[in-house]
PDB file of C-alpha atoms in Angstrom:
ATOM      1  CA  MET R  61     -64.463 -15.148 101.341  1.00 42.00           C
ATOM      2  CA  ILE R  62     -68.076 -14.722 100.244  1.00 42.00           C
ATOM      3  CA  ARG R  63     -70.345 -14.227 103.263  1.00 44.00           C
ATOM      4  CA  ARG R  64     -72.922 -16.893 103.834  1.00 44.00           C
ATOM      5  CA  HIS R  65     -75.941 -14.479 103.638  1.00 42.00           C
ATOM      6  CA  SER R  66     -74.912 -13.451 100.152  1.00 45.00           C
ATOM      7  CA  ILE R  67     -75.074 -17.011  98.748  1.00 47.00           C
ATOM      8  CA  ARG R  68     -77.978 -18.519 100.592  1.00 47.00           C
ATOM      9  CA  PRO R  69     -80.734 -16.571  98.779  1.00 42.00           C
ATOM     10  CA  PHE R  70     -79.885 -17.792  95.323  1.00 44.00           C
ATOM     11  CA  VAL R  71     -77.801 -20.938  95.444  1.00 49.00           C
ATOM     12  CA  PRO R  72     -81.038 -23.020  96.421  1.00 49.00           C
ATOM     13  CA  ALA R  73     -82.708 -21.582  93.352  1.00 53.00           C
ATOM     14  CA  LEU R  74     -80.475 -23.866  91.262  1.00 58.00           C
ATOM     15  CA  ALA R  75     -81.540 -26.769  93.380  1.00 54.00           C
ATOM     16  CA  VAL R  76     -85.084 -25.940  93.048  1.00 51.00           C
ATOM     17  CA  ALA R  77     -84.706 -25.746  89.267  1.00 52.00           C
ATOM     18  CA  LEU R  78     -83.190 -29.201  89.335  1.00 53.00           C
ATOM     19  CA  ILE R  79     -85.837 -30.900  91.447  1.00 47.00           C
ATOM     20  CA  ALA R  80     -89.019 -29.146  90.344  1.00 47.00           C
ATOM     21  CA  PRO R  81     -91.337 -31.714  88.629  1.00 43.00           C
ATOM     22  CA  ALA R  82     -92.438 -30.676  85.113  1.00 42.00           C
ATOM     23  CA  ALA R  83     -95.501 -31.720  83.101  1.00 38.00           C
ATOM     24  CA  ILE R  84     -97.033 -30.964  79.730  1.00 34.00           C
ATOM     25  CA  HIS R  85     -97.067 -27.242  79.062  1.00 38.00           C
ATOM     26  CA  ALA R  86     -97.727 -27.030  75.300  1.00 39.00           C
ATOM     27  CA  GLN R  87     -97.192 -29.091  72.213  1.00 41.00           C
ATOM     28  CA  ALA R  88     -93.700 -28.490  70.847  1.00 41.00           C
ATOM     29  CA  PRO R  89     -92.626 -28.566  67.250  1.00 48.00           C
ATOM     30  CA  GLN R  90     -91.404 -32.131  66.649  1.00 57.00           C
ATOM     31  CA  GLY R  91     -88.364 -31.041  64.591  1.00 76.00           C
ATOM     32  CA  ASP R  92     -86.746 -28.838  67.189  1.00 83.00           C
ATOM     33  CA  LEU R  93     -87.480 -31.219  70.073  1.00 80.00           C
ATOM     34  CA  ALA R  94     -86.176 -34.116  68.077  1.00 82.00           C
ATOM     35  CA  ALA R  95     -82.970 -32.201  67.482  1.00 86.00           C
ATOM     36  CA  VAL R  96     -82.689 -31.707  71.282  1.00 83.00           C
ATOM     37  CA  GLN R  97     -83.373 -35.396  71.878  1.00 81.00           C
ATOM     38  CA  ARG R  98     -80.676 -36.391  69.324  1.00 85.00           C
ATOM     39  CA  HIS R  99     -78.170 -34.118  71.038  1.00 87.00           C
ATOM     40  CA  LEU R 100     -78.903 -35.512  74.478  1.00 83.00           C
ATOM     41  CA  ALA R 101     -78.662 -39.091  73.165  1.00 84.00           C
ATOM     42  CA  ALA R 102     -75.212 -38.317  71.800  1.00 89.00           C
ATOM     43  CA  VAL R 103     -73.902 -36.884  75.094  1.00 91.00           C
ATOM     44  CA  GLU R 104     -72.839 -39.460  77.664  1.00 92.00           C
ATOM     45  CA  THR R 105     -70.633 -37.020  79.667  1.00 95.00           C
ATOM     46  CA  MET R 106     -70.142 -33.286  79.858  1.00 95.00           C
ATOM     47  CA  THR R 107     -67.939 -31.007  81.837  1.00 97.00           C
ATOM     48  CA  ALA R 108     -68.123 -27.186  81.704  1.00 97.00           C
ATOM     49  CA  SER R 109     -67.394 -24.051  83.695  1.00 98.00           C
ATOM     50  CA  PHE R 110     -70.561 -22.254  84.918  1.00 97.00           C
ATOM     51  CA  SER R 111     -71.431 -18.769  86.244  1.00 95.00           C
ATOM     52  CA  GLN R 112     -74.653 -18.357  88.247  1.00 93.00           C
ATOM     53  CA  THR R 113     -76.297 -14.960  88.452  1.00 92.00           C
ATOM     54  CA  ASP R 114     -79.211 -13.959  90.713  1.00 85.00           C
ATOM     55  CA  ARG R 115     -81.760 -11.273  90.092  1.00 83.00           C
ATOM     56  CA  ASN R 116     -79.542  -8.743  91.900  1.00 85.00           C
ATOM     57  CA  GLY R 117     -76.561  -9.372  89.635  1.00 88.00           C
ATOM     58  CA  ARG R 118     -74.562 -11.387  92.160  1.00 87.00           C
ATOM     59  CA  VAL R 119     -72.385 -14.007  90.515  1.00 92.00           C
ATOM     60  CA  LEU R 120     -70.954 -17.311  91.621  1.00 93.00           C
ATOM     61  CA  THR R 121     -68.807 -19.500  89.456  1.00 96.00           C
ATOM     62  CA  GLY R 122     -67.787 -23.210  89.507  1.00 96.00           C
ATOM     63  CA  THR R 123     -67.572 -26.446  87.528  1.00 97.00           C
ATOM     64  CA  LEU R 124     -70.328 -28.611  86.210  1.00 96.00           C
ATOM     65  CA  THR R 125     -69.748 -32.357  85.740  1.00 97.00           C
ATOM     66  CA  LEU R 126     -72.382 -34.681  84.176  1.00 94.00           C
ATOM     67  CA  LYS R 127     -72.419 -38.321  83.541  1.00 94.00           C
ATOM     68  CA  LYS R 128     -75.368 -40.514  82.458  1.00 90.00           C
ATOM     69  CA  PRO R 129     -77.355 -42.002  83.841  1.00 86.00           C
ATOM     70  CA  GLY R 130     -78.468 -39.439  86.386  1.00 87.00           C
ATOM     71  CA  LYS R 131     -75.229 -38.091  87.746  1.00 92.00           C
ATOM     72  CA  ILE R 132     -74.512 -34.330  87.973  1.00 92.00           C
ATOM     73  CA  ARG R 133     -72.284 -32.162  90.169  1.00 95.00           C
ATOM     74  CA  PHE R 134     -72.105 -28.415  90.698  1.00 94.00           C
ATOM     75  CA  GLN R 135     -68.845 -27.645  92.380  1.00 96.00           C
ATOM     76  CA  TYR R 136     -68.783 -23.960  93.426  1.00 95.00           C
ATOM     77  CA  GLU R 137     -65.756 -21.829  93.779  1.00 94.00           C
ATOM     78  CA  LYS R 138     -63.555 -22.518  96.807  1.00 90.00           C
ATOM     79  CA  SER R 139     -64.991 -19.625  98.909  1.00 90.00           C
ATOM     80  CA  VAL R 140     -68.511 -21.040  98.695  1.00 92.00           C
ATOM     81  CA  PRO R 141     -69.264 -23.863 101.155  1.00 92.00           C
ATOM     82  CA  ILE R 142     -72.045 -25.303  99.042  1.00 92.00           C
ATOM     83  CA  LEU R 143     -72.252 -28.437  96.798  1.00 94.00           C
ATOM     84  CA  ILE R 144     -75.064 -29.689  94.655  1.00 92.00           C
ATOM     85  CA  VAL R 145     -74.632 -33.304  93.540  1.00 93.00           C
ATOM     86  CA  SER R 146     -76.730 -36.216  92.260  1.00 90.00           C
ATOM     87  CA  ASP R 147     -75.573 -39.818  92.608  1.00 89.00           C
ATOM     88  CA  GLY R 148     -77.870 -41.084  89.962  1.00 85.00           C
ATOM     89  CA  LYS R 149     -80.862 -41.590  92.321  1.00 82.00           C
ATOM     90  CA  SER R 150     -81.103 -38.500  94.509  1.00 85.00           C
ATOM     91  CA  LEU R 151     -80.099 -34.868  94.360  1.00 85.00           C
ATOM     92  CA  TYR R 152     -78.346 -33.457  97.376  1.00 90.00           C
ATOM     93  CA  PHE R 153     -77.961 -29.853  98.468  1.00 90.00           C
ATOM     94  CA  LEU R 154     -75.015 -29.741 100.948  1.00 93.00           C
ATOM     95  CA  ASP R 155     -74.161 -26.727 103.091  1.00 93.00           C
ATOM     96  CA  TYR R 156     -70.838 -27.392 104.716  1.00 92.00           C
ATOM     97  CA  GLN R 157     -70.902 -24.158 106.780  1.00 90.00           C
ATOM     98  CA  VAL R 158     -73.936 -25.142 108.840  1.00 91.00           C
ATOM     99  CA  GLY R 159     -73.630 -28.880 108.453  1.00 92.00           C
ATOM    100  CA  GLN R 160     -76.894 -29.284 106.507  1.00 91.00           C
ATOM    101  CA  LYS R 161     -77.908 -31.805 103.875  1.00 93.00           C
ATOM    102  CA  GLN R 162     -81.141 -31.854 101.926  1.00 89.00           C
ATOM    103  CA  ARG R 163     -82.190 -34.621  99.565  1.00 87.00           C
ATOM    104  CA  TRP R 164     -84.756 -34.921  96.708  1.00 78.00           C
ATOM    105  CA  PRO R 165     -85.581 -37.489  94.058  1.00 75.00           C
ATOM    106  CA  ILE R 166     -84.383 -36.509  90.622  1.00 71.00           C
ATOM    107  CA  GLY R 167     -86.631 -38.736  88.405  1.00 59.00           C
ATOM    108  CA  ASN R 168     -89.149 -36.030  87.462  1.00 52.00           C
ATOM    109  CA  SER R 169     -86.868 -32.955  87.336  1.00 56.00           C
ATOM    110  CA  PRO R 170     -86.778 -30.672  84.248  1.00 56.00           C
ATOM    111  CA  LEU R 171     -83.027 -31.243  84.084  1.00 62.00           C
ATOM    112  CA  GLY R 172     -83.809 -34.864  83.911  1.00 64.00           C
ATOM    113  CA  ILE R 173     -83.913 -34.176  80.220  1.00 64.00           C
ATOM    114  CA  LEU R 174     -80.095 -33.847  80.421  1.00 71.00           C
ATOM    115  CA  LEU R 175     -79.707 -37.005  82.466  1.00 73.00           C
ATOM    116  CA  ASN R 176     -82.110 -39.409  80.823  1.00 70.00           C
ATOM    117  CA  PRO R 177     -82.455 -38.942  76.994  1.00 61.00           C
ATOM    118  CA  ALA R 178     -84.994 -41.777  76.881  1.00 66.00           C
ATOM    119  CA  ARG R 179     -87.600 -39.328  78.187  1.00 66.00           C
ATOM    120  CA  ASP R 180     -90.052 -37.859  75.744  1.00 66.00           C
ATOM    121  CA  ALA R 181     -89.479 -34.149  75.845  1.00 64.00           C
ATOM    122  CA  SER R 182     -92.772 -33.454  74.114  1.00 66.00           C
ATOM    123  CA  LYS R 183     -94.630 -34.599  77.221  1.00 67.00           C
ATOM    124  CA  TYR R 184     -93.189 -31.983  79.532  1.00 69.00           C
ATOM    125  CA  ALA R 185     -91.593 -29.197  77.557  1.00 74.00           C
ATOM    126  CA  LYS R 186     -92.141 -26.752  74.678  1.00 80.00           C
ATOM    127  CA  ILE R 187     -89.978 -24.856  72.324  1.00 83.00           C
ATOM    128  CA  VAL R 188     -89.835 -21.184  73.068  1.00 84.00           C
ATOM    129  CA  ARG R 189     -89.782 -19.188  69.772  1.00 80.00           C
ATOM    130  CA  SER R 190     -86.730 -16.922  69.235  1.00 79.00           C
ATOM    131  CA  SER R 191     -86.077 -14.177  66.719  1.00 83.00           C
ATOM    132  CA  ASP R 192     -82.519 -15.555  66.434  1.00 87.00           C
ATOM    133  CA  PRO R 193     -82.407 -18.785  64.332  1.00 86.00           C
ATOM    134  CA  ARG R 194     -79.134 -19.690  65.867  1.00 90.00           C
ATOM    135  CA  VAL R 195     -80.802 -20.171  69.314  1.00 91.00           C
ATOM    136  CA  LEU R 196     -83.083 -22.982  70.502  1.00 91.00           C
ATOM    137  CA  SER R 197     -84.809 -22.607  73.858  1.00 89.00           C
ATOM    138  CA  VAL R 198     -86.752 -25.371  75.615  1.00 86.00           C
ATOM    139  CA  GLU R 199     -89.055 -24.539  78.545  1.00 85.00           C
ATOM    140  CA  ALA R 200     -90.294 -26.849  81.151  1.00 76.00           C
ATOM    141  CA  TYR R 201     -93.192 -25.793  83.457  1.00 72.00           C
ATOM    142  CA  ASP R 202     -95.967 -27.451  85.430  1.00 65.00           C
ATOM    143  CA  PRO R 203     -99.027 -25.162  85.546  1.00 67.00           C
ATOM    144  CA  LYS R 204    -100.557 -27.379  88.200  1.00 67.00           C
ATOM    145  CA  ARG R 205     -97.600 -26.759  90.572  1.00 66.00           C
ATOM    146  CA  PRO R 206     -96.660 -23.095  90.183  1.00 69.00           C
ATOM    147  CA  GLU R 207     -94.663 -23.236  93.354  1.00 65.00           C
ATOM    148  CA  TYR R 208     -91.958 -25.121  91.403  1.00 66.00           C
ATOM    149  CA  GLY R 209     -91.427 -22.236  88.981  1.00 71.00           C
ATOM    150  CA  ARG R 210     -90.080 -22.932  85.514  1.00 78.00           C
ATOM    151  CA  ILE R 211     -86.857 -23.541  83.728  1.00 81.00           C
ATOM    152  CA  THR R 212     -85.758 -22.614  80.197  1.00 87.00           C
ATOM    153  CA  MET R 213     -82.743 -24.383  78.727  1.00 88.00           C
ATOM    154  CA  ILE R 214     -80.874 -22.537  75.952  1.00 92.00           C
ATOM    155  CA  PHE R 215     -79.037 -24.297  73.100  1.00 93.00           C
ATOM    156  CA  ALA R 216     -76.969 -22.745  70.345  1.00 94.00           C
ATOM    157  CA  ARG R 217     -76.944 -24.265  66.912  1.00 93.00           C
ATOM    158  CA  GLN R 218     -73.327 -25.298  66.382  1.00 93.00           C
ATOM    159  CA  PRO R 219     -72.315 -27.817  63.797  1.00 92.00           C
ATOM    160  CA  SER R 220     -69.268 -28.967  65.690  1.00 91.00           C
ATOM    161  CA  ALA R 221     -71.311 -29.912  68.744  1.00 93.00           C
ATOM    162  CA  PRO R 222     -73.090 -33.201  69.219  1.00 92.00           C
ATOM    163  CA  SER R 223     -75.995 -33.348  66.794  1.00 90.00           C
ATOM    164  CA  GLY R 224     -75.352 -29.652  65.998  1.00 92.00           C
ATOM    165  CA  LEU R 225     -76.453 -28.257  69.393  1.00 93.00           C
ATOM    166  CA  MET R 226     -74.488 -26.754  72.254  1.00 95.00           C
ATOM    167  CA  LEU R 227     -76.096 -26.285  75.693  1.00 93.00           C
ATOM    168  CA  GLN R 228     -75.392 -22.648  76.615  1.00 95.00           C
ATOM    169  CA  GLY R 229     -77.117 -22.675  80.066  1.00 93.00           C
ATOM    170  CA  TRP R 230     -80.590 -22.156  81.461  1.00 90.00           C
ATOM    171  CA  VAL R 231     -82.827 -19.653  83.249  1.00 89.00           C
ATOM    172  CA  ALA R 232     -84.813 -20.705  86.361  1.00 83.00           C
ATOM    173  CA  LEU R 233     -87.761 -18.610  87.538  1.00 80.00           C
ATOM    174  CA  ASP R 234     -89.215 -19.487  90.929  1.00 76.00           C
ATOM    175  CA  ALA R 235     -92.763 -18.886  92.227  1.00 72.00           C
ATOM    176  CA  GLN R 236     -91.813 -15.424  93.563  1.00 78.00           C
ATOM    177  CA  ALA R 237     -90.433 -14.450  90.139  1.00 80.00           C
ATOM    178  CA  ASN R 238     -86.842 -14.640  91.283  1.00 83.00           C
ATOM    179  CA  ARG R 239     -84.672 -15.269  88.359  1.00 87.00           C
ATOM    180  CA  THR R 240     -81.365 -17.314  88.435  1.00 87.00           C
ATOM    181  CA  THR R 241     -79.353 -17.580  85.283  1.00 92.00           C
ATOM    182  CA  VAL R 242     -76.719 -20.198  84.647  1.00 93.00           C
ATOM    183  CA  ARG R 243     -74.269 -19.754  81.769  1.00 95.00           C
ATOM    184  CA  LEU R 244     -71.852 -22.444  80.586  1.00 97.00           C
ATOM    185  CA  THR R 245     -68.498 -22.153  78.934  1.00 97.00           C
ATOM    186  CA  ASN R 246     -65.657 -24.537  78.064  1.00 97.00           C
ATOM    187  CA  GLN R 247     -68.087 -27.335  77.345  1.00 96.00           C
ATOM    188  CA  ARG R 248     -66.491 -30.659  76.724  1.00 96.00           C
ATOM    189  CA  PHE R 249     -68.431 -33.708  75.656  1.00 95.00           C
ATOM    190  CA  ASN R 250     -67.908 -37.427  76.038  1.00 95.00           C
ATOM    191  CA  VAL R 251     -64.719 -37.060  78.015  1.00 96.00           C
ATOM    192  CA  PRO R 252     -63.720 -39.633  80.693  1.00 96.00           C
ATOM    193  CA  VAL R 253     -65.560 -39.002  84.022  1.00 96.00           C
ATOM    194  CA  ALA R 254     -64.962 -41.297  86.916  1.00 95.00           C
ATOM    195  CA  ASP R 255     -68.021 -42.377  89.032  1.00 93.00           C
ATOM    196  CA  ASN R 256     -66.233 -41.150  92.195  1.00 94.00           C
ATOM    197  CA  ALA R 257     -66.606 -37.573  90.814  1.00 95.00           C
ATOM    198  CA  PHE R 258     -70.094 -37.725  92.271  1.00 95.00           C
ATOM    199  CA  ARG R 259     -69.223 -38.757  95.784  1.00 94.00           C
ATOM    200  CA  PHE R 260     -69.228 -36.301  98.643  1.00 93.00           C
ATOM    201  CA  ASN R 261     -68.280 -35.898 102.217  1.00 92.00           C
ATOM    202  CA  GLU R 262     -71.160 -35.626 104.776  1.00 90.00           C
ATOM    203  CA  PRO R 263     -71.449 -32.031 105.855  1.00 88.00           C
ATOM    204  CA  THR R 264     -70.324 -31.144 109.437  1.00 79.00           C
ATOM    205  CA  ARG R 265     -70.640 -27.606 110.804  1.00 64.00           C
ATOM    206  CA  GLY R 266     -67.652 -25.547 109.783  1.00 54.00           C
ATOM    207  CA  GLY R 267     -66.067 -28.211 107.671  1.00 54.00           C
ATOM    208  CA  ARG R 268     -65.915 -29.458 104.073  1.00 49.00           C
TER     209      ARG R 268
END
C-alpha cells in the first residue's frame, strides 16, 4: 500500500497540467502543427497504460481512457486512492482516502487539444525543436499566468498510427519548477469505449 503522503505531492501536478489555461506562446510551424491536428481529428477514442514520475523519481502507474468530446479518465493502480476524470464538461480530482472532490472547467486546458481537435493549436501552442526528426514536441504555456506552469506533449512519428503520429506522453512543469512526466504505452485508438467509463462514485472518507 502506497502511503498517502507519498502520492499527494505529485498526483495533483497531473491535474494542474490538465486544467491550466494556455495562450499564445509563439508562432508554430504550420506543417508540424497541422500534422498534430490531423492526428487528433483522426482519434475518437484512446486507451493506454501510463506511468507517472515526479521529480524525485517516484512512479505511479495506471490506465488512461479518452473519448471525444471532452472525456478522459486516469485510473491509478489499486493501491492509490486517487481518481482524475472528466465527464466532458468538468475535470474532477477525487481523493477517496480523505473524501475530497475538486472540480475545474476543462474548456481552456492544454490537454483540451486532445479532447477537442476543432481548436486551433497555433493560437496556444508551439513546436519545440528536437534533434531527433522522429520526435515531435508541442508546448503549451501562458506567459501571463506563470502559476499554471507549462506542458509539453511528445509525439513519435509512426506510420502505423493515426495520421502518422503516436502520442508518447507529456511533461508538466509547475510554477515551482516541479516536473511530472507521464509516459504512455499500449496505446490503442478508436476502440469501443462506453460513456459509463467516465462515471465515478462520490468520495467518502476511507472508501472508494
